[in-house]
GROMACS .gro file of C-alpha atoms in nm:
model
  497
    1UNK     CA    1   1.864   2.632  -1.083
    2UNK     CA    2   1.484   2.631  -1.064
    3UNK     CA    3   1.339   2.792  -0.754
    4UNK     CA    4   0.984   2.792  -0.626
    5UNK     CA    5   0.985   3.170  -0.612
    6UNK     CA    6   1.094   3.246  -0.970
    7UNK     CA    7   0.989   2.956  -1.193
    8UNK     CA    8   0.622   2.902  -1.267
    9UNK     CA    9   0.623   2.715  -1.600
   10UNK     CA   10   0.728   2.352  -1.626
   11UNK     CA   11   0.732   2.070  -1.876
   12UNK     CA   12   0.621   1.818  -1.614
   13UNK     CA   13   0.468   1.867  -1.270
   14UNK     CA   14   0.441   1.571  -1.033
   15UNK     CA   15   0.171   1.617  -0.769
   16UNK     CA   16   0.259   1.409  -0.462
   17UNK     CA   17   0.591   1.371  -0.279
   18UNK     CA   18   0.554   1.024  -0.131
   19UNK     CA   19   0.727   0.710  -0.258
   20UNK     CA   20   0.560   0.705  -0.600
   21UNK     CA   21   0.568   1.076  -0.677
   22UNK     CA   22   0.930   1.109  -0.566
   23UNK     CA   23   1.039   0.802  -0.760
   24UNK     CA   24   0.872   0.930  -1.078
   25UNK     CA   25   1.028   1.277  -1.052
   26UNK     CA   26   1.364   1.110  -0.981
   27UNK     CA   27   1.341   0.884  -1.286
   28UNK     CA   28   1.219   1.164  -1.512
   29UNK     CA   29   1.522   1.373  -1.422
   30UNK     CA   30   1.761   1.081  -1.468
   31UNK     CA   31   1.625   1.028  -1.819
   32UNK     CA   32   1.601   1.393  -1.922
   33UNK     CA   33   1.851   1.643  -1.784
   34UNK     CA   34   1.695   1.941  -1.960
   35UNK     CA   35   1.322   1.906  -1.889
   36UNK     CA   36   1.178   2.156  -1.644
   37UNK     CA   37   1.038   1.937  -1.367
   38UNK     CA   38   0.860   2.025  -1.043
   39UNK     CA   39   0.728   1.815  -0.758
   40UNK     CA   40   0.452   1.941  -0.527
   41UNK     CA   41   0.372   1.813  -0.180
   42UNK     CA   42   0.373   1.927   0.183
   43UNK     CA   43   0.702   1.867   0.360
   44UNK     CA   44   0.526   1.711   0.659
   45UNK     CA   45   0.345   1.461   0.432
   46UNK     CA   46   0.060   1.445   0.684
   47UNK     CA   47  -0.168   1.155   0.596
   48UNK     CA   48   0.083   1.010   0.352
   49UNK     CA   49   0.106   0.633   0.326
   50UNK     CA   50   0.485   0.631   0.282
   51UNK     CA   51   0.573   0.800   0.610
   52UNK     CA   52   0.329   0.580   0.801
   53UNK     CA   53   0.475   0.260   0.660
   54UNK     CA   54   0.748   0.040   0.811
   55UNK     CA   55   0.837  -0.001   0.528
   56UNK     CA   56   0.854  -0.345   0.382
   57UNK     CA   57   0.943  -0.444   0.028
   58UNK     CA   58   0.664  -0.698   0.015
   59UNK     CA   59   0.607  -0.932  -0.276
   60UNK     CA   60   0.579  -1.297  -0.181
   61UNK     CA   61   0.407  -1.245   0.155
   62UNK     CA   62   0.139  -1.041  -0.022
   63UNK     CA   63   0.039  -1.317  -0.262
   64UNK     CA   64  -0.322  -1.411  -0.200
   65UNK     CA   65  -0.471  -1.755  -0.249
   66UNK     CA   66  -0.593  -1.793  -0.607
   67UNK     CA   67  -0.408  -1.481  -0.723
   68UNK     CA   68  -0.268  -1.628  -1.042
   69UNK     CA   69  -0.590  -1.797  -1.149
   70UNK     CA   70  -0.741  -1.454  -1.222
   71UNK     CA   71  -0.590  -1.241  -1.504
   72UNK     CA   72  -0.629  -0.901  -1.336
   73UNK     CA   73  -0.508  -1.021  -0.997
   74UNK     CA   74  -0.218  -1.194  -1.168
   75UNK     CA   75  -0.121  -0.871  -1.344
   76UNK     CA   76  -0.130  -0.687  -1.014
   77UNK     CA   77   0.093  -0.945  -0.845
   78UNK     CA   78   0.337  -0.938  -1.136
   79UNK     CA   79   0.396  -0.567  -1.079
   80UNK     CA   80   0.553  -0.658  -0.745
   81UNK     CA   81   0.746  -0.950  -0.889
   82UNK     CA   82   0.895  -0.728  -1.160
   83UNK     CA   83   0.981  -0.454  -0.911
   84UNK     CA   84   1.144  -0.701  -0.673
   85UNK     CA   85   1.456  -0.735  -0.888
   86UNK     CA   86   1.501  -0.358  -0.930
   87UNK     CA   87   1.549  -0.263  -0.568
   88UNK     CA   88   1.920  -0.332  -0.513
   89UNK     CA   89   2.032  -0.122  -0.811
   90UNK     CA   90   1.777   0.148  -0.724
   91UNK     CA   91   1.919   0.180  -0.373
   92UNK     CA   92   2.278   0.179  -0.496
   93UNK     CA   93   2.210   0.468  -0.734
   94UNK     CA   94   2.010   0.667  -0.480
   95UNK     CA   95   2.271   0.615  -0.207
   96UNK     CA   96   2.484   0.880  -0.377
   97UNK     CA   97   2.237   1.133  -0.239
   98UNK     CA   98   2.201   0.981   0.108
   99UNK     CA   99   2.396   1.078   0.416
  100UNK     CA  100   2.499   0.711   0.433
  101UNK     CA  101   2.464   0.425   0.184
  102UNK     CA  102   2.146   0.231   0.232
  103UNK     CA  103   2.009  -0.094   0.105
  104UNK     CA  104   1.719  -0.329   0.148
  105UNK     CA  105   1.763  -0.570   0.439
  106UNK     CA  106   1.631  -0.885   0.279
  107UNK     CA  107   1.453  -1.154   0.477
  108UNK     CA  108   1.108  -1.194   0.631
  109UNK     CA  109   0.953  -1.456   0.857
  110UNK     CA  110   0.593  -1.546   0.774
  111UNK     CA  111   0.415  -1.732   1.053
  112UNK     CA  112   0.105  -1.940   1.094
  113UNK     CA  113  -0.025  -1.958   1.447
  114UNK     CA  114  -0.323  -2.075   1.647
  115UNK     CA  115  -0.484  -1.729   1.644
  116UNK     CA  116  -0.510  -1.725   1.266
  117UNK     CA  117  -0.807  -1.851   1.069
  118UNK     CA  118  -0.788  -2.162   0.846
  119UNK     CA  119  -0.775  -1.919   0.553
  120UNK     CA  120  -0.426  -1.810   0.665
  121UNK     CA  121  -0.291  -2.165   0.647
  122UNK     CA  122  -0.424  -2.205   0.292
  123UNK     CA  123  -0.271  -1.869   0.197
  124UNK     CA  124   0.077  -1.969   0.314
  125UNK     CA  125   0.041  -2.300   0.129
  126UNK     CA  126  -0.036  -2.101  -0.186
  127UNK     CA  127   0.258  -1.864  -0.128
  128UNK     CA  128   0.495  -2.159  -0.093
  129UNK     CA  129   0.363  -2.315  -0.414
  130UNK     CA  130   0.403  -1.982  -0.594
  131UNK     CA  131   0.764  -1.940  -0.479
  132UNK     CA  132   0.840  -2.294  -0.587
  133UNK     CA  133   0.692  -2.223  -0.931
  134UNK     CA  134   0.905  -1.908  -0.965
  135UNK     CA  135   1.219  -2.077  -0.827
  136UNK     CA  136   1.231  -1.832  -0.536
  137UNK     CA  137   1.449  -1.944  -0.247
  138UNK     CA  138   1.259  -1.990   0.078
  139UNK     CA  139   1.297  -2.200   0.390
  140UNK     CA  140   1.066  -2.379   0.630
  141UNK     CA  141   1.190  -2.322   0.984
  142UNK     CA  142   1.093  -2.490   1.307
  143UNK     CA  143   0.952  -2.246   1.564
  144UNK     CA  144   1.205  -2.369   1.818
  145UNK     CA  145   1.488  -2.246   1.595
  146UNK     CA  146   1.384  -1.880   1.619
  147UNK     CA  147   1.477  -1.802   1.978
  148UNK     CA  148   1.317  -1.458   1.996
  149UNK     CA  149   0.975  -1.575   1.884
  150UNK     CA  150   0.810  -1.641   2.222
  151UNK     CA  151   0.434  -1.605   2.188
  152UNK     CA  152   0.187  -1.684   2.462
  153UNK     CA  153   0.049  -2.036   2.472
  154UNK     CA  154  -0.279  -1.953   2.299
  155UNK     CA  155  -0.084  -1.819   1.998
  156UNK     CA  156   0.135  -2.124   1.948
  157UNK     CA  157   0.321  -2.106   1.616
  158UNK     CA  158   0.270  -2.402   1.385
  159UNK     CA  159   0.486  -2.293   1.092
  160UNK     CA  160   0.749  -2.036   0.996
  161UNK     CA  161   0.854  -1.969   0.638
  162UNK     CA  162   1.154  -1.749   0.570
  163UNK     CA  163   1.104  -1.565   0.242
  164UNK     CA  164   1.317  -1.302   0.062
  165UNK     CA  165   1.090  -0.999   0.117
  166UNK     CA  166   1.276  -0.712   0.282
  167UNK     CA  167   1.264  -0.381   0.463
  168UNK     CA  168   1.406  -0.031   0.424
  169UNK     CA  169   1.335   0.290   0.610
  170UNK     CA  170   1.115   0.498   0.376
  171UNK     CA  171   1.202   0.822   0.553
  172UNK     CA  172   1.568   0.783   0.455
  173UNK     CA  173   1.462   0.722   0.095
  174UNK     CA  174   1.247   1.034   0.088
  175UNK     CA  175   1.538   1.236   0.228
  176UNK     CA  176   1.767   1.101  -0.047
  177UNK     CA  177   1.512   1.191  -0.315
  178UNK     CA  178   1.496   1.547  -0.183
  179UNK     CA  179   1.875   1.575  -0.187
  180UNK     CA  180   1.871   1.454  -0.547
  181UNK     CA  181   1.606   1.711  -0.643
  182UNK     CA  182   1.812   1.991  -0.490
  183UNK     CA  183   2.124   1.876  -0.674
  184UNK     CA  184   1.955   1.818  -1.010
  185UNK     CA  185   1.734   2.125  -1.044
  186UNK     CA  186   1.397   1.969  -0.971
  187UNK     CA  187   1.179   2.242  -0.823
  188UNK     CA  188   1.015   2.153  -0.492
  189UNK     CA  189   0.692   2.322  -0.382
  190UNK     CA  190   0.603   2.267  -0.016
  191UNK     CA  191   0.230   2.296  -0.076
  192UNK     CA  192  -0.081   2.124  -0.206
  193UNK     CA  193  -0.274   2.173  -0.530
  194UNK     CA  194  -0.620   2.319  -0.477
  195UNK     CA  195  -0.726   2.359  -0.839
  196UNK     CA  196  -0.633   2.183  -1.163
  197UNK     CA  197  -0.748   2.300  -1.505
  198UNK     CA  198  -0.655   2.196  -1.857
  199UNK     CA  199  -0.661   2.434  -2.150
  200UNK     CA  200  -0.889   2.353  -2.443
  201UNK     CA  201  -0.769   2.302  -2.797
  202UNK     CA  202  -0.398   2.306  -2.713
  203UNK     CA  203  -0.163   2.048  -2.857
  204UNK     CA  204   0.018   1.836  -2.602
  205UNK     CA  205   0.391   1.900  -2.597
  206UNK     CA  206   0.664   1.900  -2.342
  207UNK     CA  207   0.718   2.267  -2.423
  208UNK     CA  208   0.352   2.370  -2.439
  209UNK     CA  209   0.169   2.465  -2.118
  210UNK     CA  210  -0.171   2.299  -2.121
  211UNK     CA  211  -0.246   2.275  -1.749
  212UNK     CA  212  -0.283   2.534  -1.475
  213UNK     CA  213  -0.226   2.426  -1.116
  214UNK     CA  214  -0.329   2.660  -0.836
  215UNK     CA  215  -0.151   2.599  -0.507
  216UNK     CA  216  -0.286   2.651  -0.157
  217UNK     CA  217  -0.126   2.995  -0.132
  218UNK     CA  218  -0.270   3.106  -0.466
  219UNK     CA  219   0.046   3.052  -0.670
  220UNK     CA  220  -0.029   2.941  -1.027
  221UNK     CA  221   0.195   2.699  -1.214
  222UNK     CA  222   0.177   2.607  -1.582
  223UNK     CA  223   0.263   2.258  -1.699
  224UNK     CA  224   0.278   2.062  -2.023
  225UNK     CA  225   0.209   1.737  -1.841
  226UNK     CA  226   0.082   1.658  -1.491
  227UNK     CA  227   0.125   1.340  -1.289
  228UNK     CA  228  -0.120   1.274  -1.004
  229UNK     CA  229   0.070   1.065  -0.751
  230UNK     CA  230  -0.082   1.217  -0.439
  231UNK     CA  231  -0.288   0.918  -0.334
  232UNK     CA  232  -0.650   0.950  -0.231
  233UNK     CA  233  -0.605   1.326  -0.211
  234UNK     CA  234  -0.610   1.322  -0.593
  235UNK     CA  235  -0.987   1.265  -0.594
  236UNK     CA  236  -1.041   1.633  -0.510
  237UNK     CA  237  -0.859   1.726  -0.832
  238UNK     CA  238  -1.021   1.453  -1.041
  239UNK     CA  239  -1.361   1.590  -0.935
  240UNK     CA  240  -1.268   1.921  -1.099
  241UNK     CA  241  -1.230   1.755  -1.441
  242UNK     CA  242  -1.578   1.625  -1.540
  243UNK     CA  243  -1.464   1.402  -1.828
  244UNK     CA  244  -1.188   1.249  -1.616
  245UNK     CA  245  -1.421   1.202  -1.320
  246UNK     CA  246  -1.675   1.014  -1.532
  247UNK     CA  247  -1.408   0.787  -1.679
  248UNK     CA  248  -1.208   0.707  -1.364
  249UNK     CA  249  -1.290   0.463  -1.081
  250UNK     CA  250  -1.324   0.660  -0.759
  251UNK     CA  251  -1.047   0.671  -0.504
  252UNK     CA  252  -1.140   0.599  -0.143
  253UNK     CA  253  -0.935   0.617   0.175
  254UNK     CA  254  -0.743   0.309   0.284
  255UNK     CA  255  -0.673   0.426   0.637
  256UNK     CA  256  -0.404   0.272   0.852
  257UNK     CA  257  -0.209   0.348   1.167
  258UNK     CA  258   0.093   0.181   1.320
  259UNK     CA  259   0.294   0.189   1.641
  260UNK     CA  260   0.654   0.291   1.704
  261UNK     CA  261   0.755   0.052   1.981
  262UNK     CA  262   1.052   0.096   2.215
  263UNK     CA  263   1.203  -0.103   2.497
  264UNK     CA  264   1.238   0.156   2.777
  265UNK     CA  265   1.577   0.265   2.919
  266UNK     CA  266   1.548   0.058   3.237
  267UNK     CA  267   1.545  -0.261   3.029
  268UNK     CA  268   1.862  -0.154   2.848
  269UNK     CA  269   2.031  -0.062   3.175
  270UNK     CA  270   1.914  -0.324   3.420
  271UNK     CA  271   1.778  -0.607   3.209
  272UNK     CA  272   1.510  -0.810   3.380
  273UNK     CA  273   1.375  -0.955   3.055
  274UNK     CA  274   1.490  -1.230   2.825
  275UNK     CA  275   1.740  -1.038   2.611
  276UNK     CA  276   1.659  -1.244   2.302
  277UNK     CA  277   1.402  -0.976   2.229
  278UNK     CA  278   1.692  -0.757   2.113
  279UNK     CA  279   1.793  -1.024   1.858
  280UNK     CA  280   1.497  -0.983   1.621
  281UNK     CA  281   1.685  -0.969   1.293
  282UNK     CA  282   1.416  -0.960   1.024
  283UNK     CA  283   1.054  -0.867   0.971
  284UNK     CA  284   0.810  -1.113   1.127
  285UNK     CA  285   0.453  -1.112   1.008
  286UNK     CA  286   0.132  -1.299   0.953
  287UNK     CA  287  -0.043  -1.295   0.617
  288UNK     CA  288  -0.346  -1.087   0.526
  289UNK     CA  289  -0.615  -1.080   0.792
  290UNK     CA  290  -0.958  -0.948   0.716
  291UNK     CA  291  -0.832  -0.714   0.443
  292UNK     CA  292  -0.536  -0.583   0.645
  293UNK     CA  293  -0.176  -0.679   0.577
  294UNK     CA  294  -0.163  -0.888   0.891
  295UNK     CA  295   0.042  -0.818   1.201
  296UNK     CA  296   0.400  -0.725   1.114
  297UNK     CA  297   0.694  -0.624   1.329
  298UNK     CA  298   0.986  -0.442   1.166
  299UNK     CA  299   1.307  -0.424   1.374
  300UNK     CA  300   1.510  -0.102   1.356
  301UNK     CA  301   1.776  -0.214   1.604
  302UNK     CA  302   1.868  -0.107   1.959
  303UNK     CA  303   1.527  -0.203   2.094
  304UNK     CA  304   1.330   0.006   1.844
  305UNK     CA  305   1.053  -0.148   1.632
  306UNK     CA  306   0.768  -0.067   1.401
  307UNK     CA  307   0.443  -0.255   1.452
  308UNK     CA  308   0.178  -0.241   1.183
  309UNK     CA  309  -0.077  -0.196   1.081
  310UNK     CA  310  -0.445  -0.126   1.107
  311UNK     CA  311  -0.650  -0.115   0.790
  312UNK     CA  312  -0.992   0.006   0.691
  313UNK     CA  313  -1.139   0.145   0.371
  314UNK     CA  314  -1.353   0.454   0.420
  315UNK     CA  315  -1.539   0.688   0.189
  316UNK     CA  316  -1.399   0.988   0.379
  317UNK     CA  317  -1.069   1.017   0.568
  318UNK     CA  318  -1.060   0.940   0.939
  319UNK     CA  319  -0.782   1.138   1.103
  320UNK     CA  320  -0.761   0.938   1.425
  321UNK     CA  321  -0.710   0.562   1.462
  322UNK     CA  322  -0.995   0.353   1.595
  323UNK     CA  323  -0.966   0.202   1.942
  324UNK     CA  324  -1.030  -0.152   1.822
  325UNK     CA  325  -0.750  -0.122   1.564
  326UNK     CA  326  -0.485  -0.015   1.816
  327UNK     CA  327  -0.614  -0.275   2.061
  328UNK     CA  328  -0.556  -0.555   1.809
  329UNK     CA  329  -0.200  -0.441   1.741
  330UNK     CA  330  -0.109  -0.413   2.109
  331UNK     CA  331  -0.255  -0.750   2.191
  332UNK     CA  332  -0.085  -0.919   1.896
  333UNK     CA  333   0.256  -0.778   1.986
  334UNK     CA  334   0.283  -0.958   2.319
  335UNK     CA  335   0.054  -1.252   2.245
  336UNK     CA  336   0.184  -1.353   1.904
  337UNK     CA  337   0.548  -1.238   1.890
  338UNK     CA  338   0.714  -1.206   2.230
  339UNK     CA  339   0.562  -1.171   2.574
  340UNK     CA  340   0.838  -0.931   2.679
  341UNK     CA  341   0.673  -0.661   2.468
  342UNK     CA  342   0.419  -0.636   2.749
  343UNK     CA  343   0.669  -0.394   2.909
  344UNK     CA  344   0.741  -0.189   2.595
  345UNK     CA  345   0.637   0.170   2.535
  346UNK     CA  346   0.482   0.301   2.215
  347UNK     CA  347   0.363   0.600   2.018
  348UNK     CA  348   0.116   0.604   1.731
  349UNK     CA  349   0.236   0.664   1.377
  350UNK     CA  350  -0.026   0.784   1.136
  351UNK     CA  351  -0.283   0.770   1.018
  352UNK     CA  352  -0.164   0.719   0.665
  353UNK     CA  353  -0.404   0.683   0.376
  354UNK     CA  354  -0.328   0.405   0.131
  355UNK     CA  355  -0.471   0.513  -0.205
  356UNK     CA  356  -0.740   0.262  -0.290
  357UNK     CA  357  -0.973   0.247  -0.588
  358UNK     CA  358  -1.327   0.121  -0.554
  359UNK     CA  359  -1.234  -0.199  -0.740
  360UNK     CA  360  -0.901  -0.246  -0.564
  361UNK     CA  361  -0.692  -0.215  -0.881
  362UNK     CA  362  -0.439   0.062  -0.956
  363UNK     CA  363  -0.466   0.361  -1.189
  364UNK     CA  364  -0.148   0.368  -1.396
  365UNK     CA  365  -0.085   0.564  -1.714
  366UNK     CA  366  -0.237   0.849  -1.910
  367UNK     CA  367  -0.597   0.945  -1.844
  368UNK     CA  368  -0.857   1.038  -2.106
  369UNK     CA  369  -0.737   1.397  -2.066
  370UNK     CA  370  -0.417   1.422  -2.275
  371UNK     CA  371  -0.125   1.526  -2.061
  372UNK     CA  372  -0.276   1.398  -1.737
  373UNK     CA  373  -0.105   1.091  -1.592
  374UNK     CA  374  -0.183   0.890  -1.283
  375UNK     CA  375   0.025   0.674  -1.053
  376UNK     CA  376  -0.239   0.595  -0.800
  377UNK     CA  377  -0.467   0.338  -0.642
  378UNK     CA  378  -0.175   0.112  -0.549
  379UNK     CA  379  -0.307   0.061  -0.196
  380UNK     CA  380  -0.026  -0.085   0.018
  381UNK     CA  381   0.191  -0.186  -0.280
  382UNK     CA  382   0.297   0.163  -0.387
  383UNK     CA  383   0.630   0.165  -0.203
  384UNK     CA  384   0.724  -0.184  -0.321
  385UNK     CA  385   0.646  -0.124  -0.688
  386UNK     CA  386   0.767   0.238  -0.704
  387UNK     CA  387   1.090   0.166  -0.899
  388UNK     CA  388   0.894  -0.020  -1.167
  389UNK     CA  389   0.614   0.237  -1.195
  390UNK     CA  390   0.868   0.519  -1.211
  391UNK     CA  391   1.064   0.348  -1.487
  392UNK     CA  392   0.762   0.270  -1.702
  393UNK     CA  393   0.571   0.596  -1.655
  394UNK     CA  394   0.881   0.809  -1.709
  395UNK     CA  395   0.938   0.630  -2.037
  396UNK     CA  396   0.581   0.691  -2.152
  397UNK     CA  397   0.568   1.053  -2.035
  398UNK     CA  398   0.886   1.130  -2.229
  399UNK     CA  399   0.741   0.985  -2.548
  400UNK     CA  400   0.849   0.623  -2.521
  401UNK     CA  401   0.656   0.308  -2.438
  402UNK     CA  402   0.535   0.143  -2.120
  403UNK     CA  403   0.491  -0.222  -2.029
  404UNK     CA  404   0.233  -0.149  -1.760
  405UNK     CA  405  -0.087  -0.350  -1.809
  406UNK     CA  406  -0.340  -0.161  -2.018
  407UNK     CA  407  -0.619  -0.296  -1.799
  408UNK     CA  408  -0.496  -0.062  -1.521
  409UNK     CA  409  -0.524   0.255  -1.729
  410UNK     CA  410  -0.695   0.536  -1.533
  411UNK     CA  411  -0.985   0.578  -1.778
  412UNK     CA  412  -1.154   0.241  -1.755
  413UNK     CA  413  -1.447   0.041  -1.630
  414UNK     CA  414  -1.436  -0.126  -1.288
  415UNK     CA  415  -1.254  -0.457  -1.298
  416UNK     CA  416  -1.438  -0.749  -1.147
  417UNK     CA  417  -1.280  -0.909  -0.842
  418UNK     CA  418  -1.300  -1.273  -0.956
  419UNK     CA  419  -1.646  -1.413  -1.027
  420UNK     CA  420  -1.946  -1.328  -0.811
  421UNK     CA  421  -1.934  -1.666  -0.634
  422UNK     CA  422  -1.557  -1.648  -0.577
  423UNK     CA  423  -1.575  -1.288  -0.455
  424UNK     CA  424  -1.853  -1.368  -0.210
  425UNK     CA  425  -1.651  -1.663  -0.081
  426UNK     CA  426  -1.347  -1.442  -0.030
  427UNK     CA  427  -1.561  -1.181   0.146
  428UNK     CA  428  -1.689  -1.443   0.390
  429UNK     CA  429  -1.332  -1.561   0.454
  430UNK     CA  430  -1.208  -1.202   0.501
  431UNK     CA  431  -1.487  -1.123   0.746
  432UNK     CA  432  -1.418  -1.444   0.934
  433UNK     CA  433  -1.045  -1.367   0.948
  434UNK     CA  434  -1.108  -1.015   1.070
  435UNK     CA  435  -1.339  -1.134   1.345
  436UNK     CA  436  -1.076  -1.392   1.450
  437UNK     CA  437  -0.829  -1.107   1.482
  438UNK     CA  438  -1.073  -0.924   1.708
  439UNK     CA  439  -1.113  -1.225   1.935
  440UNK     CA  440  -1.401  -1.423   1.786
  441UNK     CA  441  -1.440  -1.762   1.953
  442UNK     CA  442  -1.702  -2.006   1.832
  443UNK     CA  443  -1.781  -2.363   1.933
  444UNK     CA  444  -1.735  -2.600   1.637
  445UNK     CA  445  -2.109  -2.644   1.580
  446UNK     CA  446  -2.154  -2.265   1.540
  447UNK     CA  447  -1.889  -2.204   1.273
  448UNK     CA  448  -2.092  -2.297   0.968
  449UNK     CA  449  -2.410  -2.117   1.080
  450UNK     CA  450  -2.197  -1.809   1.145
  451UNK     CA  451  -2.041  -1.826   0.798
  452UNK     CA  452  -2.381  -1.891   0.640
  453UNK     CA  453  -2.520  -1.578   0.804
  454UNK     CA  454  -2.225  -1.374   0.675
  455UNK     CA  455  -2.275  -1.514   0.326
  456UNK     CA  456  -2.646  -1.432   0.332
  457UNK     CA  457  -2.575  -1.072   0.431
  458UNK     CA  458  -2.316  -1.027   0.154
  459UNK     CA  459  -2.537  -1.190  -0.109
  460UNK     CA  460  -2.811  -0.945  -0.015
  461UNK     CA  461  -2.577  -0.657  -0.108
  462UNK     CA  462  -2.511  -0.814  -0.449
  463UNK     CA  463  -2.881  -0.864  -0.507
  464UNK     CA  464  -2.962  -0.509  -0.398
  465UNK     CA  465  -2.722  -0.373  -0.662
  466UNK     CA  466  -2.824  -0.629  -0.925
  467UNK     CA  467  -2.471  -0.766  -0.960
  468UNK     CA  468  -2.515  -1.101  -1.131
  469UNK     CA  469  -2.180  -1.115  -1.311
  470UNK     CA  470  -1.943  -0.893  -1.116
  471UNK     CA  471  -1.730  -0.953  -0.808
  472UNK     CA  472  -1.689  -0.682  -0.544
  473UNK     CA  473  -1.351  -0.656  -0.379
  474UNK     CA  474  -1.408  -0.789  -0.024
  475UNK     CA  475  -1.302  -0.461   0.138
  476UNK     CA  476  -1.556  -0.262  -0.063
  477UNK     CA  477  -1.875  -0.453   0.015
  478UNK     CA  478  -1.979  -0.210   0.288
  479UNK     CA  479  -1.954   0.081   0.042
  480UNK     CA  480  -2.193  -0.098  -0.194
  481UNK     CA  481  -2.433  -0.157   0.094
  482UNK     CA  482  -2.478   0.211   0.186
  483UNK     CA  483  -2.703   0.400  -0.059
  484UNK     CA  484  -2.521   0.733  -0.033
  485UNK     CA  485  -2.179   0.575  -0.080
  486UNK     CA  486  -2.298   0.362  -0.368
  487UNK     CA  487  -2.433   0.666  -0.551
  488UNK     CA  488  -2.088   0.825  -0.531
  489UNK     CA  489  -1.884   0.517  -0.626
  490UNK     CA  490  -2.110   0.366  -0.893
  491UNK     CA  491  -1.919   0.331  -1.220
  492UNK     CA  492  -1.943   0.119  -1.537
  493UNK     CA  493  -1.838  -0.236  -1.462
  494UNK     CA  494  -1.672  -0.510  -1.662
  495UNK     CA  495  -1.822  -0.857  -1.651
  496UNK     CA  496  -1.637  -1.116  -1.446
  497UNK     CA  497  -1.385  -1.325  -1.637
   0.00000   0.00000   0.00000
């Protein structure tokens, strides 16, 4: 059995022990029983996106309006659609290494309500049309038929769509992966990588050490191939490889925090509230709001819930949640879902950093440095698509083929987010939706002037950077606006399709 104390040379080292890194190491071992495999990551996973998530297996609720009219956005959505059908078998196989069998609890309620922007209504319309086109079962439900949905009057629900997205506790999955690693001789290093170097002039081979990884305690590992699946933390290692740094879109920090919500003991013992609040049986959520994944409540049972999640993209990590972000979540819980949550207690989970590239598209495959692979930049989709990414990358790493879109290769130009005009329009809508979430109220005559002012400000950023035929992802506009940030993130760009 490999042990962290005695084995220092490996065929494959996976850096990152969250959902993606663990899934890749798991699949590599399932395919090759003899390869020497190691996985590196701190046991606490501080700042990890997986342990901060609910976590939802989100596919259909994440579809954005106009997604399939753009080739790159369509490819990104299809990663989730392909992964969707893998989850049941994935859980069945992994349950062998769990303390109890686990599975995805399928079913999610998507709501439109009076606190959402008009953009949200159009998004749900588009999601319904997409599910119809893919023959995906879904159901329109009257708000009066979901007894535990009891929002305040100002958040009246106009529509509920039940879709087949699901939920599963990511912490139980990570525990099962670790049990598998222990049983199948995958070396685990409870540490971080501080330095990564590749040897020059060495042929790539599973049995030839080409990379040196120096851990936080000074331990040196040798590896034939390295997989960077450690999220935004990978940028520190990418920066150490000049050729890779020049060729790879920069990773930034998609910060998010959530709340663990509980109904206190006195409610369980004495009641005093409408007990329908205990009957929440599936995830309930809004759609994307201002770049975040909307408000979503994940029931764990027995009066325990997960409420998520804040979202912001920063050039550097912020290790504490912002007041306005937590305020929005707390207000939404009682206003938009059930007023009885006014009496609930909570603790903060996070922050977790969703790995986000400067163009919003993932980094999947082998980099320009032979033997260096990336499973990164998946933002909030990493957990959902992990079985697919693991399957395809494991195949390629072991000498086979991969069906992952070539456009998402790590060594590439920035991919345009739609056309300039479409991207600006989406940025205005995202800003408007975000401000709605933070309580914006405008008289009807002020809406268009407000939107026009937003558009003018965003267009000024495009003009400042001379972007005539490129669309900036709406969440990245502020990074293009700041001169220091722009200098760091600037990268060759593709023309808009």
